[in-house]
mmCIF file of C-alpha atoms and ligand atoms in Angstrom:
data_model
loop_
_atom_site.group_PDB
_atom_site.id
_atom_site.type_symbol
_atom_site.label_atom_id
_atom_site.label_comp_id
_atom_site.label_asym_id
_atom_site.label_seq_id
_atom_site.Cartn_x
_atom_site.Cartn_y
_atom_site.Cartn_z
ATOM 1 C CA MET A 1 18.393 7.889 -14.858
ATOM 2 C CA LYS A 2 19.621 10.418 -17.425
ATOM 3 C CA ARG A 3 17.279 8.985 -20.074
ATOM 4 C CA SER A 4 14.292 9.577 -17.766
ATOM 5 C CA THR A 5 14.886 13.327 -17.973
ATOM 6 C CA THR A 6 16.250 13.745 -21.506
ATOM 7 C CA ALA A 7 14.325 11.294 -23.748
ATOM 8 C CA SER A 8 13.348 12.705 -27.149
ATOM 9 C CA ALA A 9 9.809 12.685 -28.596
ATOM 10 C CA ALA A 10 10.876 10.032 -31.117
ATOM 11 C CA ALA A 11 12.318 7.802 -28.374
ATOM 12 C CA VAL A 12 9.063 8.102 -26.420
ATOM 13 C CA ARG A 13 6.940 7.191 -29.456
ATOM 14 C CA GLU A 14 9.205 4.245 -30.216
ATOM 15 C CA SER A 15 8.954 2.924 -26.630
ATOM 16 C CA VAL A 16 5.157 3.321 -26.495
ATOM 17 C CA ALA A 17 4.738 1.318 -29.720
ATOM 18 C CA LYS A 18 6.971 -1.613 -28.688
ATOM 19 C CA ARG A 19 5.832 -5.122 -27.728
ATOM 20 C CA GLY A 20 8.576 -6.075 -25.234
ATOM 21 C CA PHE A 21 9.872 -3.395 -22.881
ATOM 22 C CA SER A 22 13.198 -2.766 -21.188
ATOM 23 C CA LEU A 23 14.069 -0.470 -18.292
ATOM 24 C CA ALA A 24 15.406 1.966 -20.910
ATOM 25 C CA ASP A 25 11.903 2.108 -22.407
ATOM 26 C CA PHE A 26 10.445 2.680 -18.957
ATOM 27 C CA ALA A 27 12.861 5.604 -18.491
ATOM 28 C CA ASN A 28 11.573 7.065 -21.772
ATOM 29 C CA LEU A 29 7.966 6.625 -20.595
ATOM 30 C CA ILE A 30 8.466 8.608 -17.385
ATOM 31 C CA SER A 31 10.432 11.426 -19.039
ATOM 32 C CA PRO A 32 9.151 15.018 -19.275
ATOM 33 C CA MET A 33 8.815 14.519 -23.042
ATOM 34 C CA ALA A 34 6.511 11.525 -22.461
ATOM 35 C CA GLY A 35 4.511 13.751 -20.120
ATOM 36 C CA GLU A 36 3.835 16.009 -23.098
ATOM 37 C CA GLN A 37 2.464 12.980 -24.986
ATOM 38 C CA LEU A 38 0.300 11.702 -22.158
ATOM 39 C CA GLU A 39 -2.657 10.921 -24.442
ATOM 40 C CA LEU A 40 -0.436 8.541 -26.434
ATOM 41 C CA LEU A 41 0.638 6.742 -23.254
ATOM 42 C CA ALA A 42 -2.915 6.714 -21.899
ATOM 43 C CA ASN A 43 -4.332 5.111 -25.049
ATOM 44 C CA ARG A 44 -1.792 2.297 -24.967
ATOM 45 C CA SER A 45 -2.147 1.830 -21.220
ATOM 46 C CA ARG A 46 -5.968 1.695 -21.389
ATOM 47 C CA ALA A 47 -5.878 -0.836 -24.233
ATOM 48 C CA MET A 48 -3.344 -3.079 -22.462
ATOM 49 C CA THR A 49 -5.342 -2.979 -19.233
ATOM 50 C CA LEU A 50 -8.566 -3.937 -21.009
ATOM 51 C CA GLN A 51 -6.806 -6.750 -22.842
ATOM 52 C CA ARG A 52 -5.188 -8.254 -19.702
ATOM 53 C CA PHE A 53 -7.697 -7.464 -16.953
ATOM 54 C CA GLY A 54 -11.012 -6.813 -18.735
ATOM 55 C CA LYS A 55 -13.420 -4.191 -17.404
ATOM 56 C CA VAL A 56 -12.898 -5.140 -13.784
ATOM 57 C CA VAL A 57 -11.693 -3.126 -10.783
ATOM 58 C CA ARG A 58 -11.061 -5.028 -7.554
ATOM 59 C CA LEU A 59 -11.751 -3.513 -4.141
ATOM 60 C CA PHE A 60 -9.941 -4.119 -0.875
ATOM 61 C CA ALA A 61 -10.097 -2.693 2.637
ATOM 62 C CA PRO A 62 -7.250 -2.034 5.085
ATOM 63 C CA LEU A 63 -7.929 -3.187 8.645
ATOM 64 C CA TYR A 64 -5.541 -1.544 11.113
ATOM 65 C CA LEU A 65 -4.781 -3.930 13.967
ATOM 66 C CA SER A 66 -2.378 -1.710 15.897
ATOM 67 C CA ASN A 67 -0.710 1.689 15.735
ATOM 68 C CA GLU A 68 2.100 0.771 18.149
ATOM 69 C CA CYS A 69 5.544 1.124 16.604
ATOM 70 C CA ILE A 70 9.176 0.976 17.660
ATOM 71 C CA ASN A 71 10.470 2.752 14.562
ATOM 72 C CA ASN A 72 10.835 6.426 13.879
ATOM 73 C CA CYS A 73 9.956 7.197 10.279
ATOM 74 C CA SER A 74 9.897 10.964 9.818
ATOM 75 C CA TYR A 75 6.884 10.878 7.467
ATOM 76 C CA CYS A 76 4.619 8.552 9.516
ATOM 77 C CA GLY A 77 2.073 9.407 12.191
ATOM 78 C CA PHE A 78 2.731 6.122 14.029
ATOM 79 C CA SER A 79 6.413 6.951 14.679
ATOM 80 C CA ARG A 80 7.345 5.941 18.213
ATOM 81 C CA ASP A 81 8.226 9.486 19.296
ATOM 82 C CA ASN A 82 4.887 10.952 18.166
ATOM 83 C CA PRO A 83 2.681 11.524 21.235
ATOM 84 C CA ILE A 84 -0.366 9.895 19.625
ATOM 85 C CA LEU A 85 -3.098 7.766 21.164
ATOM 86 C CA ARG A 86 -2.345 4.105 20.584
ATOM 87 C CA VAL A 87 -4.108 0.796 20.773
ATOM 88 C CA THR A 88 -3.733 -2.817 19.658
ATOM 89 C CA LEU A 89 -7.056 -4.515 18.981
ATOM 90 C CA SER A 90 -7.937 -7.790 20.709
ATOM 91 C CA LEU A 91 -9.046 -10.753 18.613
ATOM 92 C CA ASP A 92 -12.686 -9.995 19.407
ATOM 93 C CA GLU A 93 -12.219 -6.390 18.348
ATOM 94 C CA VAL A 94 -10.518 -7.460 15.119
ATOM 95 C CA LYS A 95 -13.469 -9.769 14.482
ATOM 96 C CA ARG A 96 -15.917 -6.861 14.914
ATOM 97 C CA GLU A 97 -13.932 -4.623 12.592
ATOM 98 C CA ALA A 98 -13.722 -7.364 9.952
ATOM 99 C CA ALA A 99 -17.442 -8.091 10.278
ATOM 100 C CA ALA A 100 -18.220 -4.425 9.564
ATOM 101 C CA LEU A 101 -16.128 -4.593 6.385
ATOM 102 C CA TYR A 102 -17.662 -7.925 5.379
ATOM 103 C CA GLU A 103 -21.093 -6.365 5.813
ATOM 104 C CA GLN A 104 -20.076 -3.598 3.388
ATOM 105 C CA GLY A 105 -19.257 -6.250 0.779
ATOM 106 C CA PHE A 106 -15.457 -6.578 1.047
ATOM 107 C CA ARG A 107 -13.885 -10.045 0.715
ATOM 108 C CA ASN A 108 -10.284 -8.898 0.232
ATOM 109 C CA LEU A 109 -8.618 -7.707 3.426
ATOM 110 C CA LEU A 110 -5.285 -6.005 4.092
ATOM 111 C CA LEU A 111 -4.210 -6.348 7.733
ATOM 112 C CA VAL A 112 -2.008 -3.386 8.702
ATOM 113 C CA ALA A 113 0.021 -2.816 11.865
ATOM 114 C CA GLY A 114 2.983 -0.806 13.059
ATOM 115 C CA GLU A 115 6.160 -2.700 13.912
ATOM 116 C CA HIS A 116 6.160 -3.655 17.571
ATOM 117 C CA PRO A 117 7.183 -7.251 18.419
ATOM 118 C CA LYS A 118 5.544 -7.073 21.858
ATOM 119 C CA PHE A 119 2.094 -5.823 20.856
ATOM 120 C CA VAL A 120 2.062 -7.229 17.310
ATOM 121 C CA SER A 121 3.767 -10.557 17.912
ATOM 122 C CA ASN A 122 3.905 -13.402 15.460
ATOM 123 C CA GLY A 123 1.436 -15.385 17.568
ATOM 124 C CA TYR A 124 -1.008 -12.474 17.577
ATOM 125 C CA MET A 125 -0.779 -12.133 13.808
ATOM 126 C CA ARG A 126 -1.242 -15.859 13.322
ATOM 127 C CA ASP A 127 -4.330 -15.894 15.582
ATOM 128 C CA CYS A 128 -5.874 -12.932 13.746
ATOM 129 C CA ILE A 129 -5.310 -14.564 10.355
ATOM 130 C CA ALA A 130 -6.566 -18.008 11.434
ATOM 131 C CA MET A 131 -9.731 -16.442 12.853
ATOM 132 C CA LEU A 132 -10.412 -14.315 9.757
ATOM 133 C CA HIS A 133 -9.502 -16.952 7.200
ATOM 134 C CA GLU A 134 -12.692 -18.850 7.964
ATOM 135 C CA GLU A 135 -14.651 -16.109 6.183
ATOM 136 C CA TRP A 136 -12.171 -14.097 4.137
ATOM 137 C CA PRO A 137 -10.872 -15.657 0.888
ATOM 138 C CA SER A 138 -8.033 -13.119 0.492
ATOM 139 C CA ILE A 139 -5.894 -11.840 3.368
ATOM 140 C CA SER A 140 -2.783 -9.736 2.811
ATOM 141 C CA LEU A 141 -0.430 -8.295 5.401
ATOM 142 C CA GLU A 142 1.332 -4.957 5.690
ATOM 143 C CA VAL A 143 3.298 -5.379 8.901
ATOM 144 C CA GLY A 144 6.921 -5.246 10.093
ATOM 145 C CA PRO A 145 9.251 -7.408 7.937
ATOM 146 C CA MET A 146 9.999 -10.900 9.271
ATOM 147 C CA GLU A 147 12.241 -13.897 8.693
ATOM 148 C CA VAL A 148 11.107 -16.712 6.379
ATOM 149 C CA GLU A 149 10.471 -19.024 9.331
ATOM 150 C CA GLU A 150 8.319 -16.357 11.016
ATOM 151 C CA TYR A 151 6.262 -15.895 7.856
ATOM 152 C CA LYS A 152 5.537 -19.591 7.354
ATOM 153 C CA PRO A 153 2.950 -19.941 10.174
ATOM 154 C CA LEU A 154 1.173 -16.851 8.845
ATOM 155 C CA VAL A 155 0.894 -18.422 5.394
ATOM 156 C CA ALA A 156 -0.249 -21.697 6.964
ATOM 157 C CA ALA A 157 -2.932 -19.775 8.898
ATOM 158 C CA GLY A 158 -4.355 -18.383 5.642
ATOM 159 C CA ALA A 159 -2.492 -15.198 4.620
ATOM 160 C CA ASP A 160 -1.640 -15.197 0.931
ATOM 161 C CA GLY A 161 -0.394 -11.663 0.219
ATOM 162 C CA LEU A 162 2.392 -9.474 1.596
ATOM 163 C CA VAL A 163 2.789 -5.748 0.971
ATOM 164 C CA VAL A 164 6.031 -3.964 1.839
ATOM 165 C CA TYR A 165 6.917 -0.521 0.586
ATOM 166 C CA GLN A 166 10.583 0.335 0.421
ATOM 167 C CA GLU A 167 9.406 3.938 1.052
ATOM 168 C CA THR A 168 12.456 5.353 -0.736
ATOM 169 C CA TYR A 169 15.065 3.560 -2.841
ATOM 170 C CA ASP A 170 17.515 6.423 -2.292
ATOM 171 C CA ARG A 171 19.848 5.119 0.429
ATOM 172 C CA ALA A 172 20.873 8.579 1.663
ATOM 173 C CA VAL A 173 17.264 9.765 1.987
ATOM 174 C CA TYR A 174 16.328 6.415 3.553
ATOM 175 C CA ALA A 175 18.971 6.899 6.246
ATOM 176 C CA GLN A 176 17.764 10.437 6.880
ATOM 177 C CA MET A 177 14.085 9.366 7.179
ATOM 178 C CA HIS A 178 14.535 6.291 9.391
ATOM 179 C CA THR A 179 16.218 7.464 12.542
ATOM 180 C CA ALA A 180 15.408 4.708 15.065
ATOM 181 C CA GLY A 181 14.355 1.091 15.110
ATOM 182 C CA PRO A 182 14.997 -1.983 12.955
ATOM 183 C CA LYS A 183 13.610 -0.268 9.869
ATOM 184 C CA ARG A 184 16.917 1.589 9.556
ATOM 185 C CA ASN A 185 18.253 -1.500 7.771
ATOM 186 C CA PHE A 186 17.634 -0.701 4.073
ATOM 187 C CA ASP A 187 18.704 -4.088 2.704
ATOM 188 C CA TRP A 188 16.651 -6.105 5.193
ATOM 189 C CA ARG A 189 13.565 -4.277 4.002
ATOM 190 C CA LEU A 190 14.500 -4.524 0.318
ATOM 191 C CA GLU A 191 14.831 -8.305 0.549
ATOM 192 C CA THR A 192 11.474 -8.751 2.322
ATOM 193 C CA PRO A 193 9.416 -9.725 -0.766
ATOM 194 C CA GLU A 194 11.868 -12.543 -1.522
ATOM 195 C CA ARG A 195 11.664 -13.864 2.045
ATOM 196 C CA ALA A 196 7.867 -13.683 1.845
ATOM 197 C CA TYR A 197 7.913 -15.600 -1.430
ATOM 198 C CA ALA A 198 10.204 -18.240 0.046
ATOM 199 C CA ALA A 199 7.713 -18.638 2.897
ATOM 200 C CA GLY A 200 4.846 -19.264 0.473
ATOM 201 C CA PHE A 201 3.146 -15.895 -0.053
ATOM 202 C CA ARG A 202 1.733 -15.806 -3.571
ATOM 203 C CA ARG A 203 0.804 -12.129 -3.822
ATOM 204 C CA LEU A 204 3.543 -9.535 -3.340
ATOM 205 C CA GLY A 205 3.089 -5.766 -3.264
ATOM 206 C CA ILE A 206 5.830 -3.149 -3.557
ATOM 207 C CA SER A 207 6.070 0.620 -3.926
ATOM 208 C CA ALA A 208 7.966 3.755 -3.135
ATOM 209 C CA LEU A 209 6.344 6.473 -1.059
ATOM 210 C CA TYR A 210 6.323 9.401 -3.430
ATOM 211 C CA GLY A 211 7.355 12.645 -1.765
ATOM 212 C CA LEU A 212 10.713 11.594 -0.280
ATOM 213 C CA ALA A 213 13.204 11.384 -3.187
ATOM 214 C CA ASP A 214 12.981 12.393 -6.854
ATOM 215 C CA TRP A 215 9.925 10.605 -8.266
ATOM 216 C CA ARG A 216 11.638 9.499 -11.467
ATOM 217 C CA TYR A 217 14.473 7.939 -9.491
ATOM 218 C CA GLU A 218 11.945 6.121 -7.291
ATOM 219 C CA ALA A 219 9.882 4.972 -10.274
ATOM 220 C CA LEU A 220 12.942 3.576 -12.057
ATOM 221 C CA SER A 221 13.975 1.778 -8.871
ATOM 222 C CA VAL A 222 10.487 0.313 -8.381
ATOM 223 C CA ALA A 223 10.518 -0.836 -12.014
ATOM 224 C CA ALA A 224 13.950 -2.474 -11.567
ATOM 225 C CA HIS A 225 12.760 -4.129 -8.344
ATOM 226 C CA ALA A 226 9.548 -5.352 -10.013
ATOM 227 C CA ASP A 227 11.501 -6.673 -12.981
ATOM 228 C CA TYR A 228 13.795 -8.606 -10.605
ATOM 229 C CA LEU A 229 10.861 -10.033 -8.622
ATOM 230 C CA LEU A 230 8.982 -11.084 -11.756
ATOM 231 C CA ARG A 231 12.003 -13.114 -12.822
ATOM 232 C CA ASN A 232 12.914 -14.509 -9.410
ATOM 233 C CA CYS A 233 9.518 -14.913 -7.710
ATOM 234 C CA TRP A 234 7.694 -15.869 -10.883
ATOM 235 C CA LYS A 235 4.871 -17.833 -9.270
ATOM 236 C CA ALA A 236 3.714 -14.764 -7.364
ATOM 237 C CA GLN A 237 1.208 -12.184 -8.535
ATOM 238 C CA LEU A 238 2.899 -8.784 -8.238
ATOM 239 C CA THR A 239 1.217 -5.470 -7.466
ATOM 240 C CA ILE A 240 2.718 -1.986 -7.570
ATOM 241 C CA SER A 241 1.140 0.819 -5.564
ATOM 242 C CA THR A 242 1.239 4.513 -6.360
ATOM 243 C CA VAL A 243 1.313 6.045 -2.889
ATOM 244 C CA ARG A 244 1.956 9.731 -2.296
ATOM 245 C CA LEU A 245 2.614 11.228 1.106
ATOM 246 C CA ARG A 246 -0.433 12.498 3.001
ATOM 247 C CA PRO A 247 -0.633 14.801 6.049
ATOM 248 C CA CYS A 248 -0.174 12.918 9.340
ATOM 249 C CA ALA A 249 0.726 13.398 13.011
ATOM 250 C CA GLY A 250 4.203 14.952 13.181
ATOM 251 C CA GLU A 251 3.316 17.316 10.337
ATOM 252 C CA PHE A 252 6.068 16.154 8.018
ATOM 253 C CA GLU A 253 6.280 18.138 4.800
ATOM 254 C CA PRO A 254 7.057 16.183 1.603
ATOM 255 C CA LEU A 255 10.635 16.698 0.415
ATOM 256 C CA THR A 256 9.736 16.301 -3.260
ATOM 257 C CA HIS A 257 6.615 16.663 -5.355
ATOM 258 C CA ILE A 258 4.885 14.627 -8.042
ATOM 259 C CA THR A 259 1.960 16.355 -9.745
ATOM 260 C CA ASP A 260 -1.387 14.718 -10.522
ATOM 261 C CA ARG A 261 -0.487 14.650 -14.199
ATOM 262 C CA GLU A 262 2.866 13.005 -13.448
ATOM 263 C CA LEU A 263 1.065 10.430 -11.296
ATOM 264 C CA ALA A 264 -1.194 9.612 -14.257
ATOM 265 C CA GLN A 265 1.902 9.319 -16.447
ATOM 266 C CA LEU A 266 3.450 6.956 -13.912
ATOM 267 C CA VAL A 267 0.364 4.709 -13.836
ATOM 268 C CA CYS A 268 0.506 4.481 -17.656
ATOM 269 C CA ALA A 269 4.256 3.796 -17.629
ATOM 270 C CA TYR A 270 3.879 0.965 -15.094
ATOM 271 C CA ARG A 271 1.062 -0.591 -17.120
ATOM 272 C CA ILE A 272 2.940 -0.395 -20.432
ATOM 273 C CA MET A 273 6.114 -1.796 -18.878
ATOM 274 C CA PHE A 274 4.384 -4.526 -16.842
ATOM 275 C CA PRO A 275 1.182 -5.613 -18.657
ATOM 276 C CA ASP A 276 0.208 -8.261 -16.063
ATOM 277 C CA VAL A 277 1.082 -6.452 -12.845
ATOM 278 C CA GLY A 278 -1.730 -5.186 -10.612
ATOM 279 C CA ILE A 279 -1.661 -1.426 -10.052
ATOM 280 C CA VAL A 280 -3.032 -0.254 -6.714
ATOM 281 C CA LEU A 281 -4.552 3.114 -5.833
ATOM 282 C CA SER A 282 -5.475 4.005 -2.254
ATOM 283 C CA THR A 283 -7.780 6.540 -0.613
ATOM 284 C CA ARG A 284 -4.724 8.766 -0.159
ATOM 285 C CA GLU A 285 -5.739 10.291 -3.502
ATOM 286 C CA PRO A 286 -8.775 12.585 -3.886
ATOM 287 C CA ALA A 287 -11.982 11.237 -5.431
ATOM 288 C CA LYS A 288 -11.772 13.143 -8.715
ATOM 289 C CA LEU A 289 -8.213 12.034 -9.413
ATOM 290 C CA ARG A 290 -9.025 8.402 -8.533
ATOM 291 C CA ASP A 291 -11.967 8.463 -10.922
ATOM 292 C CA GLY A 292 -9.676 9.673 -13.704
ATOM 293 C CA LEU A 293 -6.902 7.167 -12.988
ATOM 294 C CA ILE A 294 -9.091 4.042 -12.882
ATOM 295 C CA PRO A 295 -9.497 3.649 -16.671
ATOM 296 C CA LEU A 296 -5.785 4.306 -17.260
ATOM 297 C CA GLY A 297 -4.544 1.076 -15.728
ATOM 298 C CA VAL A 298 -5.496 0.815 -12.052
ATOM 299 C CA THR A 299 -6.803 -2.645 -11.154
ATOM 300 C CA LEU A 300 -7.106 -2.597 -7.358
ATOM 301 C CA ILE A 301 -8.424 0.171 -5.110
ATOM 302 C CA SER A 302 -9.310 0.656 -1.468
ATOM 303 C CA ALA A 303 -12.507 2.435 -0.451
ATOM 304 C CA GLY A 304 -14.049 3.847 2.703
ATOM 305 C CA SER A 305 -10.720 3.315 4.492
ATOM 306 C CA HIS A 306 -9.888 4.122 8.111
ATOM 307 C CA THR A 307 -6.224 4.295 9.056
ATOM 308 C CA GLU A 308 -6.758 4.062 12.822
ATOM 309 C CA PRO A 309 -7.249 0.763 14.698
ATOM 310 C CA GLY A 310 -10.929 0.435 15.556
ATOM 311 C CA GLY A 311 -11.921 2.964 12.894
ATOM 312 C CA TYR A 312 -14.826 0.986 11.465
ATOM 313 C CA THR A 313 -16.653 0.172 14.704
ATOM 314 C CA GLY A 314 -15.040 2.212 17.495
ATOM 315 C CA ALA A 315 -13.432 -0.977 18.880
ATOM 316 C CA GLY A 316 -10.599 -0.537 21.380
ATOM 317 C CA LYS A 317 -11.718 2.856 22.733
ATOM 318 C CA GLU A 318 -11.432 1.816 26.377
ATOM 319 C CA LYS A 319 -7.765 0.901 26.352
ATOM 320 C CA ILE A 320 -6.022 3.666 24.459
ATOM 321 C CA HIS A 321 -2.705 4.850 25.849
ATOM 322 C CA HIS A 322 0.379 6.832 25.085
ATOM 323 C CA THR A 323 3.791 5.249 24.737
ATOM 324 C CA GLU A 324 7.259 6.576 25.448
ATOM 325 C CA ARG A 325 10.022 4.887 23.474
ATOM 326 C CA GLY A 326 7.585 2.036 22.740
ATOM 327 C CA ARG A 327 6.439 1.491 26.373
ATOM 328 C CA ILE A 328 2.948 2.237 27.704
ATOM 329 C CA VAL A 329 2.512 5.332 29.912
ATOM 330 C CA GLU A 330 -0.702 6.472 31.604
ATOM 331 C CA LEU A 331 -2.868 9.007 29.787
ATOM 332 C CA ALA A 332 -3.279 12.406 31.363
ATOM 333 C CA SER A 333 -6.811 12.812 32.742
ATOM 334 C CA GLY A 334 -9.205 14.160 30.135
ATOM 335 C CA ALA A 335 -7.251 12.668 27.237
ATOM 336 C CA SER A 336 -9.998 10.184 26.439
ATOM 337 C CA GLU A 337 -12.531 12.948 26.187
ATOM 338 C CA TRP A 338 -10.214 14.925 23.925
ATOM 339 C CA ALA A 339 -9.607 11.881 21.792
ATOM 340 C CA ALA A 340 -13.299 11.188 21.426
ATOM 341 C CA MET A 341 -13.777 14.735 20.156
ATOM 342 C CA GLU A 342 -10.812 14.574 17.810
ATOM 343 C CA ASN A 343 -11.606 11.152 16.393
ATOM 344 C CA LYS A 344 -15.222 10.590 15.533
ATOM 345 C CA ALA A 345 -15.132 6.794 15.254
ATOM 346 C CA THR A 346 -12.340 5.811 17.625
ATOM 347 C CA ASN A 347 -9.891 7.116 20.170
ATOM 348 C CA ALA A 348 -6.750 5.849 18.487
ATOM 349 C CA THR A 349 -4.879 8.109 16.062
ATOM 350 C CA GLY A 350 -4.788 7.358 12.327
ATOM 351 C CA GLN A 351 -1.622 6.828 10.283
ATOM 352 C CA PHE A 352 -2.480 9.583 7.801
ATOM 353 C CA ASN A 353 -5.502 11.545 6.583
ATOM 354 C CA ILE A 354 -7.354 9.988 3.673
ATOM 355 C CA ALA A 355 -8.455 12.154 0.738
ATOM 356 C CA ASP A 356 -11.284 10.102 -0.805
ATOM 357 C CA GLU A 357 -13.945 9.850 1.889
ATOM 358 C CA ARG A 358 -16.651 8.214 -0.236
ATOM 359 C CA SER A 359 -18.253 5.044 1.078
ATOM 360 C CA PRO A 360 -17.380 1.679 -0.544
ATOM 361 C CA GLN A 361 -20.859 1.634 -2.103
ATOM 362 C CA GLU A 362 -20.351 5.078 -3.623
ATOM 363 C CA VAL A 363 -16.986 3.996 -5.056
ATOM 364 C CA ALA A 364 -18.531 0.773 -6.423
ATOM 365 C CA GLU A 365 -21.275 2.815 -8.061
ATOM 366 C CA LEU A 366 -18.699 5.121 -9.614
ATOM 367 C CA ILE A 367 -16.812 2.101 -10.990
ATOM 368 C CA ARG A 368 -20.070 0.898 -12.585
ATOM 369 C CA ARG A 369 -20.728 4.336 -14.065
ATOM 370 C CA LEU A 370 -17.263 4.213 -15.666
ATOM 371 C CA GLY A 371 -18.349 0.967 -17.365
ATOM 372 C CA TYR A 372 -16.360 -1.398 -15.121
ATOM 373 C CA GLU A 373 -17.441 -4.161 -12.777
ATOM 374 C CA PRO A 374 -16.491 -3.747 -9.109
ATOM 375 C CA VAL A 375 -15.199 -7.052 -7.726
ATOM 376 C CA TRP A 376 -14.950 -7.409 -3.975
ATOM 377 C CA LYS A 377 -12.480 -10.267 -3.712
ATOM 378 C CA ASP A 378 -9.053 -10.793 -5.181
ATOM 379 C CA TRP A 379 -9.583 -14.343 -6.333
ATOM 380 C CA ASP A 380 -11.636 -17.328 -5.357
ATOM 381 C CA ALA A 381 -9.563 -19.468 -2.986
ATOM 382 C CA ALA A 382 -11.342 -22.551 -4.373
ATOM 383 C CA LEU A 383 -9.737 -21.914 -7.763
ATOM 384 C CA THR A 384 -6.233 -22.123 -6.355
ATOM 385 C CA VAL A 385 -6.565 -25.522 -4.665
HETATM 386 S S1 SF4 B 1 5.955 3.722 8.506
HETATM 387 FE FE1 SF4 B 1 5.571 1.768 9.525
HETATM 388 S S2 SF4 B 1 7.477 1.370 10.651
HETATM 389 FE FE2 SF4 B 1 7.479 3.558 10.171
HETATM 390 S S3 SF4 B 1 6.585 4.553 11.961
HETATM 391 FE FE3 SF4 B 1 4.936 4.153 10.476
HETATM 392 S S4 SF4 B 1 4.055 2.205 11.114
HETATM 393 FE FE4 SF4 B 1 6.077 2.384 12.099
#
């Protein structure tokens, strides 16, 4: 950790020029001194990305199935104690949402849900995946962590990727942020990618949520975690996201800050340290910053995202409700009308506000203008048989 704040200019230059990298090099790359030599890092990062990934940027879309949750995470709009409007989409509604994304060109889907075993049961997840797998070559999940045996039917139904953010790798901050629900268990969450791998998932995604603990501490922890997974889950394709906190219901203020320039430095450091790892950028970041980060090393981005269930088609409007401690309570009269005014596309509340509101087609066009090819699927399932 000390190296990440005190590295010298010479140590930074030496680390950037290396062929094989250690965590000590990564610490040099995220240091303030490396920040002063960002162009040096960017040149190496750009070259490595072109060499390993070519001029290709892959697109994916999150599809929110449910915003029910039994956890309280201080930074998340879906926290069980937030008085938001909630819904879990039926299979038919999920089908409509997916069809709208398919129509836009997406073939790589991330199914997202809060953690609520009653509304988002294993059987429900399996049915959603089995239904979608007929058309979608790539399906990843970002849902409450499960046991290996619970994951296996989801893999068998057609899911191939699992995303789980540790949120913060600082145990004290983690305890402070997660005040109720099973997510309080730090180690259970940390070991999730390994359980997913054991169950057969072949794409694993990890990240910290920047804005909770010191960003250099988080970045070093993510790098150590990635390094461990690359050695122990070596058949899997690993992705690292670069997610910063966004405004959400509950109005949580970030505890720490990472600047745009530091975020660019972090993208370069991840690329230089892990040449073959996918780097993911979401619509949490504003358009101009995303445009600048793409050539530096980003390989996978979302576009046109909605973070509320039913956001793409308005599905689920009729059955929104409030919950108290995870149980449904009746809406006060007039709430639906209020919700319709507050949420243009749906009545349910989103997880957070997105910053890049461009359509998928506009983002694809921008990728082309940057000289890259937008690719709408992660890989061709036929190639993996
Ligand atoms: S971060 Fe996930 S587990 Fe926590 S409240 Fe939000 S949806 Fe629930």
